Amino acid sequence: MSLRTPPLRDVHDDAGATFTDFGGWEMPVEFDSIREEHAAVREDAGIFDVSHMGQIEVSGPDAEQLMQRLTTNDVNALDPGDAHYSSIVTADGHLLDDTVVYDLPDRDGFLFVPNAGHDEQMADRWTTHRDDWGLDATVENRTTEYGMVAVQGPNAPDLVADASAGDVLDLSMFETTRTEVAGVSCLVSRSGYTGEDGFELVYDNDHAETVWGAFDCQPCGLGARDTLRMEAGLLLSGQDFDAESNPRTPYEAGIGWTVKLDTEFVGRDALERAKEEGVDETFRGVVLLERGVPRHGYDVTDGDGTVVGELTSGTMSPTLDEPIGLGYVSADFEPGDRVGVVIRGDEKKAELRTPRFLD
Amino acid sequence: MSFDVPSDLYYLESHEWYDPDTGRVGISDFAQDELGDVVFVELPDEGDALEQDNQFGVVESIKAVSDLYSPVSGEVSDTNTDLEDAPELVNDEPFGDGWMLEVEGVEESELDDLLTAEEYREQIE
């Protein structure tokens, strides 16, 4: 299978990026250094090409009902121009994906953004259920037509405001508007994946270079995106949960707040039972108290050799200069408890934290 | 992009270098660039025995974990403890202050199994 290529690939190549296969897309992993790019986002601003994210539009008389029945959050509570974070689960209540759902500000309909490589699966899921339920809705996979960039960091709001025709500084978190950026019509949302203030912009791919070029800030790759999201304790679909290899409910994954049991959706009954029964394991952060780097797949122990969990992500935090990890640990343990992380056979001392490591 | 390949060193295909004058071992300029920001280096203890081509430690960057292989057999006579607090030295000076360990008791015949600078340069080009 050949890799899907973002429209800005040559622009990134000219900027000296190295590339990686991510969800079937050839995406920039690093421009300068992960540490430099990470610091720019924490201290100033950085721009990410996130065109690998899926983009699926749902419109028509029953669009709202279709969205409501296939995502766990309450789509009815959205007004045009609102967006929210949500989950997509199996009938067993296990996460297939996490996503942002936009109630489009300028016309009837929704856009939702599944993770890289999931767009076709989700478009199929939406059309199959639409047909099974006899709903009148149009599902269009726009992933290869739309591009997306994220401008993130404390100075990102000013950068985006300067480039925008409309007022974007008034947008609150997850609020969305359509405005021109460098003359290009963009869906602009105050959201991101770094733990910083910032915006995500969706636009027609024909104008990708114009939008990318409108922001004079550090270009950042997926490497920095990963370290930034880990510090913020944000889940990575396919790594921190996976319906096949690591099935987790939203409650286990720490995003139970995206589940509104007073709505009807696929998986609702299973999640109601899961909530009543409680979780055996919870998504936690760990900080190593000894030298080493936590990584995906490493065991978490009670500090005395007994395995009580497993890490799903980990790195050396560039901001905190501490080795941090994320993973699932027995619900018997709380943040602040001492645990162990097994690195190449050695049990290293560690402390449990809440998943968000930033102040 | 061109990388520094000092001509007086010997190399493994897995990108470690050996300096027969000092007995020092490290990783190449090419390797540190491929790894990106180095954040952790795990080295053997002084006195440990090394076998040519066998793993002797681990180097970790922000994004990846990589095994380190010994270019030569011998005994570890010193390790670069500066890397505990400043692993970025591997990025900054891979052939200088970013060295990893010193080996003694090396049989000169083992150098025949290593790549010369010219051969290594061809490998990474």
Coordinates of C-alpha atoms in Angstrom, one line a residue:
Chain A
M1 CA 0.0 0.0 0.0
S2 CA 1.4 3.4 -1.0
L3 CA 1.5 6.1 1.6
R4 CA -0.9 9.0 1.3
T5 CA 0.9 12.3 0.9
P6 CA -0.1 15.6 2.4
P7 CA -0.3 18.4 -0.1
L8 CA 2.5 20.3 1.8
R9 CA 5.0 17.4 1.5
D10 CA 7.3 19.2 -0.8
V11 CA 7.1 22.4 1.3
H12 CA 8.1 20.3 4.3
D13 CA 10.9 18.6 2.4
D14 CA 12.3 22.0 1.4
A15 CA 12.2 23.0 5.0
G16 CA 14.4 20.0 5.9
A17 CA 11.8 17.8 7.5
T18 CA 12.3 14.1 8.1
F19 CA 9.2 12.0 7.4
T20 CA 7.5 9.0 8.9
D21 CA 4.5 6.7 8.1
F22 CA 1.7 7.7 10.4
G23 CA -1.6 6.1 9.9
G24 CA -0.8 5.4 6.3
W25 CA 0.3 9.0 5.7
E26 CA 3.8 10.3 4.9
M27 CA 4.0 13.0 7.5
P28 CA 6.9 15.3 8.8
V29 CA 8.2 13.9 12.1
E30 CA 10.9 16.6 12.7
F31 CA 12.0 19.8 11.2
D32 CA 14.7 21.1 13.4
S33 CA 14.7 19.1 16.6
I34 CA 11.9 17.8 18.7
R35 CA 13.2 19.7 21.7
E36 CA 13.3 23.0 19.8
E37 CA 9.9 22.5 18.3
H38 CA 8.4 21.5 21.6
A39 CA 9.9 24.5 23.4
A40 CA 8.6 26.9 20.7
V41 CA 5.0 25.7 21.4
R42 CA 5.4 26.0 25.1
E43 CA 7.0 29.4 25.0
D44 CA 6.0 31.1 21.7
A45 CA 4.1 29.4 18.9
G46 CA 4.4 26.5 16.5
I47 CA 2.5 25.3 13.4
F48 CA 1.7 21.6 12.7
D49 CA 0.5 20.1 9.4
V50 CA -2.2 17.7 10.6
S51 CA -3.7 17.0 7.2
H52 CA -3.5 13.3 8.0
M53 CA -6.5 13.7 10.4
G54 CA -9.7 12.4 8.9
Q55 CA -12.5 14.9 7.9
I56 CA -16.0 13.6 7.4
E57 CA -19.0 15.8 6.8
V58 CA -22.5 14.7 7.7
S59 CA -25.5 16.7 6.4
G60 CA -29.2 16.3 5.7
P61 CA -32.4 16.3 7.7
D62 CA -31.2 13.4 10.0
A63 CA -27.6 14.4 10.3
E64 CA -27.9 15.3 14.0
Q65 CA -29.6 12.1 14.8
L66 CA -26.9 10.0 13.0
M67 CA -24.2 11.9 14.8
Q68 CA -26.0 11.5 18.1
R69 CA -26.3 7.7 17.7
L70 CA -22.7 7.1 16.7
T71 CA -20.9 9.3 19.2
T72 CA -21.1 9.3 22.9
N73 CA -21.3 13.0 23.7
D74 CA -24.6 15.0 23.4
V75 CA -24.7 16.3 19.9
N76 CA -28.1 17.9 20.5
A77 CA -26.4 20.3 23.0
L78 CA -24.3 21.8 20.2
D79 CA -25.3 25.0 18.5
P80 CA -23.9 26.0 15.1
G81 CA -20.4 27.2 15.8
D82 CA -19.9 24.8 18.7
A83 CA -17.6 21.8 18.8
H84 CA -16.9 19.2 21.3
Y85 CA -14.6 16.2 22.1
S86 CA -16.3 12.9 21.9
S87 CA -15.8 9.1 21.7
I88 CA -16.8 6.5 19.1
V89 CA -17.3 3.1 20.7
T90 CA -18.3 -0.4 19.7
A91 CA -21.5 -2.1 20.9
D92 CA -19.3 -3.4 23.8
G93 CA -18.4 0.1 24.8
H94 CA -14.8 -0.1 23.7
L95 CA -13.2 2.9 22.1
L96 CA -12.9 2.8 18.3
D97 CA -11.6 6.3 18.2
D98 CA -11.8 9.7 19.8
T99 CA -12.9 12.7 17.8
V100 CA -13.9 16.3 17.6
V101 CA -17.4 17.0 16.4
Y102 CA -18.0 20.4 14.8
D103 CA -21.6 21.8 14.4
L104 CA -20.8 23.8 11.3
P105 CA -21.2 27.5 11.9
D106 CA -22.2 28.6 8.4
R107 CA -24.5 25.9 7.2
D108 CA -26.5 22.9 8.4
G109 CA -24.4 19.9 9.1
F110 CA -21.5 18.5 11.0
L111 CA -17.8 17.8 10.5
F112 CA -16.1 15.2 12.6
V113 CA -12.4 14.5 12.7
P114 CA -11.3 10.9 13.3
N115 CA -7.7 10.0 13.7
A116 CA -5.2 9.3 10.9
G117 CA -6.1 6.3 8.8
H118 CA -9.5 5.9 10.4
D119 CA -11.5 8.0 7.9
E120 CA -12.6 5.2 5.6
Q121 CA -13.6 2.9 8.5
M122 CA -15.6 5.7 10.0
A123 CA -17.2 6.8 6.8
D124 CA -18.3 3.2 6.2
R125 CA -19.6 3.0 9.8
W126 CA -21.6 6.1 9.3
T127 CA -23.1 5.1 6.0
T128 CA -23.8 1.5 7.1
H129 CA -25.7 2.6 10.2
R130 CA -27.5 5.4 8.3
D131 CA -28.8 2.7 5.8
D132 CA -29.7 0.3 8.6
W133 CA -31.6 2.9 10.5
G134 CA -33.2 4.4 7.3
L135 CA -32.0 7.9 8.1
D136 CA -31.9 10.7 5.6
A137 CA -28.3 12.0 5.8
T138 CA -25.3 12.5 3.5
V139 CA -21.9 11.2 4.6
E140 CA -18.9 12.6 2.7
N141 CA -15.3 11.7 3.4
R142 CA -13.4 14.9 2.7
T143 CA -10.1 13.7 4.1
T144 CA -8.2 14.1 0.8
E145 CA -10.0 17.3 -0.1
Y146 CA -9.4 19.2 3.1
G147 CA -6.2 20.2 4.8
M148 CA -5.7 21.0 8.4
V149 CA -3.1 22.9 10.4
A150 CA -2.8 23.6 14.1
V151 CA -1.2 26.8 15.4
Q152 CA -0.4 26.3 19.0
G153 CA 1.3 28.2 21.9
P154 CA 0.9 31.3 24.0
N155 CA 1.5 33.6 21.0
A156 CA -0.7 31.5 18.6
P157 CA -3.9 33.6 19.2
D158 CA -2.2 36.8 18.1
L159 CA -0.7 35.1 15.1
V160 CA -4.0 33.7 14.0
A161 CA -5.8 36.9 14.7
D162 CA -3.3 38.9 12.6
A163 CA -3.8 36.5 9.7
S164 CA -7.6 36.3 10.0
A165 CA -10.2 38.6 8.4
G166 CA -12.7 38.0 11.2
D167 CA -12.3 38.2 14.9
V168 CA -11.0 34.9 16.3
L169 CA -9.8 36.1 19.7
D170 CA -13.4 36.1 21.0
L171 CA -13.8 32.4 20.4
S172 CA -13.9 30.3 23.5
M173 CA -12.5 26.8 23.8
F174 CA -14.0 24.6 21.1
E175 CA -15.9 27.4 19.6
T176 CA -15.7 27.6 15.8
T177 CA -16.1 30.2 13.1
R178 CA -15.6 30.5 9.4
T179 CA -13.4 33.3 8.3
E180 CA -10.7 34.1 5.7
V181 CA -7.1 33.5 6.7
A182 CA -4.7 35.0 4.2
G183 CA -7.6 35.3 1.8
V184 CA -8.5 31.6 2.1
S185 CA -11.9 30.5 3.6
C186 CA -11.1 28.4 6.7
L187 CA -13.1 26.7 9.5
V188 CA -11.2 28.1 12.5
S189 CA -11.6 26.4 15.9
R190 CA -10.1 27.3 19.2
S191 CA -8.7 23.9 20.0
G192 CA -5.6 21.7 19.8
Y193 CA -3.6 18.8 21.1
T194 CA -0.7 20.3 22.9
G195 CA -2.0 21.6 26.2
E196 CA -1.6 25.2 25.0
D197 CA -4.0 27.8 23.7
G198 CA -4.3 27.8 19.9
F199 CA -6.4 27.1 16.9
E200 CA -7.0 24.4 14.3
L201 CA -7.8 25.5 10.8
V202 CA -9.5 23.4 8.1
Y203 CA -9.4 24.5 4.5
D204 CA -9.6 23.4 0.9
N205 CA -6.3 21.6 0.0
D206 CA -5.9 23.8 -3.1
H207 CA -4.9 26.6 -0.7
A208 CA -2.7 24.6 1.6
E209 CA 0.5 26.5 0.9
T210 CA -1.2 29.9 1.3
V211 CA -2.5 29.0 4.8
W212 CA 0.8 27.3 5.9
G213 CA 2.7 30.3 4.7
A214 CA 0.5 32.8 6.6
F215 CA 2.1 31.9 9.9
D216 CA 5.7 33.0 10.7
C217 CA 6.4 30.6 13.5
Q218 CA 8.3 27.3 14.2
P219 CA 7.2 24.4 11.9
C220 CA 6.7 21.4 14.1
G221 CA 6.5 17.7 13.3
L222 CA 4.7 14.7 14.7
G223 CA 7.6 14.1 17.2
A224 CA 6.9 17.3 19.0
R225 CA 3.2 16.8 18.7
D226 CA 3.7 13.5 20.6
T227 CA 5.8 14.9 23.4
L228 CA 3.5 17.9 23.8
R229 CA 0.3 15.7 24.0
M230 CA 2.0 13.4 26.5
E231 CA 2.8 16.2 28.8
A232 CA -0.8 17.3 28.5
G233 CA -2.0 13.7 29.3
L234 CA -4.0 13.5 26.0
L235 CA -4.7 10.1 24.5
L236 CA -3.2 8.9 21.2
S237 CA -5.7 6.7 19.3
G238 CA -4.1 3.4 18.3
Q239 CA -1.4 3.7 21.0
D240 CA -3.1 4.5 24.3
F241 CA -6.2 2.5 23.2
D242 CA -7.0 0.3 20.3
A243 CA -10.2 -1.6 19.8
E244 CA -8.3 -4.7 18.7
S245 CA -5.1 -4.8 20.7
N246 CA -6.0 -2.7 23.8
P247 CA -9.8 -2.4 24.1
R248 CA -10.7 0.3 26.7
T249 CA -13.9 2.0 27.6
P250 CA -13.9 5.8 27.9
Y251 CA -14.1 5.4 31.7
E252 CA -10.9 3.4 31.8
A253 CA -9.3 5.9 29.4
G254 CA -10.1 8.8 31.6
I255 CA -12.6 10.4 29.2
G256 CA -15.8 9.2 30.8
W257 CA -17.0 12.8 30.7
T258 CA -17.5 12.4 27.0
V259 CA -20.2 9.8 27.6
K260 CA -23.7 11.1 28.1
L261 CA -25.8 8.2 29.1
D262 CA -29.0 10.1 28.8
T263 CA -28.6 10.0 25.0
E264 CA -29.0 7.0 22.7
F265 CA -25.9 5.7 21.0
V266 CA -24.2 2.5 19.9
G267 CA -22.6 1.1 23.0
R268 CA -24.7 3.0 25.5
D269 CA -26.0 0.0 27.4
A270 CA -22.6 -1.5 27.7
L271 CA -21.2 1.8 29.0
E272 CA -24.0 2.1 31.5
R273 CA -23.1 -1.3 32.9
A274 CA -19.4 -0.4 32.9
K275 CA -20.1 2.8 34.8
E276 CA -22.1 0.9 37.4
E277 CA -19.5 -1.8 37.8
G278 CA -16.6 0.6 38.0
V279 CA -13.2 0.2 36.4
D280 CA -10.4 -2.3 37.2
E281 CA -7.8 -0.1 35.7
T282 CA -7.5 3.7 35.2
F283 CA -5.4 5.8 32.8
R284 CA -2.6 7.3 34.8
G285 CA 0.6 9.2 34.5
V286 CA 3.9 8.0 35.9
V287 CA 7.1 9.9 36.6
L288 CA 10.3 7.9 37.0
L289 CA 12.3 8.7 40.1
E290 CA 15.4 7.0 38.7
R291 CA 17.4 7.4 35.5
G292 CA 15.7 5.9 32.5
V293 CA 12.9 6.6 29.9
P294 CA 9.5 5.0 30.2
R295 CA 8.1 3.6 27.0
H296 CA 5.1 1.9 25.4
G297 CA 4.7 -1.7 26.6
Y298 CA 6.7 -1.4 29.9
D299 CA 5.2 -3.0 32.9
V300 CA 4.1 -1.0 35.9
T301 CA 4.6 -2.8 39.3
D302 CA 3.5 -2.2 42.9
G303 CA 7.2 -1.4 43.5
D304 CA 7.7 -4.9 44.8
G305 CA 7.7 -7.0 41.7
T306 CA 4.0 -7.5 41.2
V307 CA 2.7 -6.2 37.8
V308 CA -0.2 -3.8 38.4
G309 CA -0.4 -2.1 35.0
E310 CA 1.3 -1.3 31.7
L311 CA 2.5 1.9 30.0
T312 CA 1.1 2.8 26.6
S313 CA 3.2 6.0 26.0
G314 CA 6.4 7.5 27.4
T315 CA 9.2 9.9 26.8
M316 CA 11.7 12.2 28.4
S317 CA 9.5 15.3 29.0
P318 CA 11.3 18.3 27.3
T319 CA 9.5 20.8 29.4
L320 CA 9.8 19.2 32.8
D321 CA 13.1 17.4 32.0
E322 CA 11.6 14.3 33.7
P323 CA 10.9 10.8 32.4
I324 CA 7.1 10.6 32.0
G325 CA 4.8 7.8 31.0
L326 CA 1.1 7.2 30.5
G327 CA -0.7 3.9 30.8
Y328 CA -3.3 1.8 32.6
V329 CA -2.8 1.0 36.3
S330 CA -4.9 -0.9 38.8
A331 CA -7.6 1.3 40.2
D332 CA -6.4 0.3 43.7
F333 CA -3.6 2.8 43.2
E334 CA -3.9 6.6 43.4
P335 CA -1.9 9.6 42.1
G336 CA 1.0 10.1 44.6
D337 CA 1.5 6.3 45.2
R338 CA 4.9 4.9 44.7
V339 CA 5.1 2.2 41.9
G340 CA 7.8 0.6 39.8
V341 CA 8.4 0.7 36.0
V342 CA 10.3 -2.3 34.6
I343 CA 12.9 -1.1 32.1
R344 CA 15.0 -3.9 30.4
G345 CA 14.4 -6.1 33.4
D346 CA 15.2 -3.6 36.1
E347 CA 12.4 -2.3 38.3
K348 CA 12.8 1.5 38.5
K349 CA 11.2 3.6 41.2
A350 CA 8.3 5.8 40.0
E351 CA 5.4 7.8 41.2
L352 CA 1.9 7.8 39.9
R353 CA 0.4 11.1 38.7
T354 CA -2.7 12.3 37.1
P355 CA -2.2 12.1 33.3
R356 CA -1.7 15.8 32.9
F357 CA 1.8 16.7 33.9
L358 CA 1.7 20.4 33.2
D359 CA 0.7 22.9 35.9
Chain B
M1 CA 23.6 16.6 4.2
S2 CA 27.2 15.7 4.9
F3 CA 28.4 14.1 8.1
D4 CA 31.7 14.2 9.9
V5 CA 33.6 10.9 9.5
P6 CA 37.0 11.2 11.2
S7 CA 39.5 9.3 9.2
D8 CA 41.6 7.9 12.1
L9 CA 38.6 6.0 13.6
Y10 CA 37.2 2.6 12.8
Y11 CA 33.4 1.9 12.5
L12 CA 30.7 -0.7 12.8
E13 CA 27.9 -0.9 10.3
S14 CA 25.6 -0.2 13.3
H15 CA 27.3 3.3 13.6
E16 CA 29.6 2.9 16.6
W17 CA 33.2 4.1 16.3
Y18 CA 36.4 3.0 17.9
D19 CA 39.6 5.0 18.4
P20 CA 42.6 2.7 18.6
D21 CA 44.8 5.5 20.0
T22 CA 42.6 6.2 23.0
G23 CA 40.5 3.0 23.2
R24 CA 37.4 5.1 23.2
V25 CA 34.0 4.1 21.8
G26 CA 31.0 6.3 20.8
I27 CA 28.4 6.7 18.1
S28 CA 28.9 8.5 14.8
D29 CA 27.7 11.9 13.7
F30 CA 25.3 10.2 11.3
A31 CA 23.8 8.1 14.1
Q32 CA 23.3 11.0 16.5
D33 CA 21.5 12.9 13.7
E34 CA 19.3 10.0 12.9
L35 CA 18.4 9.5 16.6
G36 CA 17.6 13.2 17.2
D37 CA 17.7 14.6 20.8
V38 CA 19.6 12.1 22.9
V39 CA 18.1 11.9 26.4
F40 CA 19.6 8.8 28.0
V41 CA 22.6 6.6 27.7
E42 CA 22.9 3.3 29.5
L43 CA 26.5 2.0 29.8
P44 CA 28.2 -1.0 31.3
D45 CA 30.3 -0.8 34.5
E46 CA 34.0 -0.4 34.6
G47 CA 35.6 -3.9 34.5
D48 CA 32.8 -5.4 32.4
A49 CA 33.9 -7.5 29.5
L50 CA 32.9 -6.6 26.0
E51 CA 32.6 -8.9 23.0
Q52 CA 33.0 -7.5 19.5
D53 CA 29.6 -7.0 17.8
N54 CA 27.7 -7.7 21.1
Q55 CA 25.4 -5.3 22.7
F56 CA 27.0 -3.2 25.5
G57 CA 24.3 -0.6 26.2
V58 CA 21.4 1.5 25.1
V59 CA 21.0 5.0 23.8
E60 CA 17.6 6.7 23.9
S61 CA 16.4 9.8 22.1
I62 CA 13.1 11.5 22.7
K63 CA 11.6 9.3 20.0
A64 CA 13.4 6.0 20.0
V65 CA 15.4 3.4 21.9
S66 CA 18.5 2.0 20.2
D67 CA 20.9 -0.8 21.2
L68 CA 24.7 -0.1 21.2
Y69 CA 27.1 -2.6 19.9
S70 CA 30.8 -2.9 20.7
P71 CA 33.3 -2.5 17.9
V72 CA 35.9 -4.5 19.8
S73 CA 36.4 -7.1 22.5
G74 CA 38.1 -6.1 25.7
E75 CA 37.5 -4.8 29.2
V76 CA 35.8 -1.5 30.1
S77 CA 38.4 0.7 31.7
D78 CA 36.3 3.9 31.9
T79 CA 32.9 5.2 31.2
N80 CA 31.8 8.8 30.4
T81 CA 29.8 9.6 33.5
D82 CA 29.2 13.2 32.1
L83 CA 26.5 11.6 29.9
E84 CA 24.4 10.9 33.0
D85 CA 23.6 14.6 33.4
A86 CA 24.3 15.8 29.9
P87 CA 23.3 13.1 27.4
E88 CA 23.0 15.8 24.8
L89 CA 26.8 15.7 24.5
V90 CA 26.3 12.7 22.2
N91 CA 24.5 15.1 19.8
D92 CA 26.8 18.0 20.3
E93 CA 30.2 16.3 20.1
P94 CA 29.8 12.6 19.1
F95 CA 33.5 12.2 18.5
G96 CA 34.6 14.4 21.4
D97 CA 32.9 14.9 24.8
G98 CA 30.1 12.6 23.7
W99 CA 32.3 9.5 23.9
M100 CA 30.8 6.6 25.8
L101 CA 33.5 4.3 27.1
E102 CA 37.1 3.2 27.0
V103 CA 38.2 -0.3 26.3
E104 CA 41.6 -2.0 27.1
G105 CA 43.1 -5.3 26.1
V106 CA 41.9 -5.0 22.5
E107 CA 43.4 -7.4 20.0
E108 CA 44.6 -5.4 17.0
S109 CA 43.5 -8.2 14.7
E110 CA 39.9 -7.2 15.4
L111 CA 40.3 -3.9 13.6
D112 CA 40.3 -6.0 10.3
D113 CA 36.6 -6.7 11.0
L114 CA 35.7 -3.0 11.2
L115 CA 35.0 -0.5 8.5
T116 CA 37.5 2.1 7.7
A117 CA 36.4 5.7 7.5
E118 CA 36.2 5.5 3.8
E119 CA 34.1 2.4 3.9
Y120 CA 31.8 3.8 6.5
R121 CA 31.4 7.1 4.5
E122 CA 30.2 5.0 1.6
Q123 CA 27.7 3.2 3.8
I124 CA 26.0 6.4 5.0
E125 CA 26.0 8.3 1.7

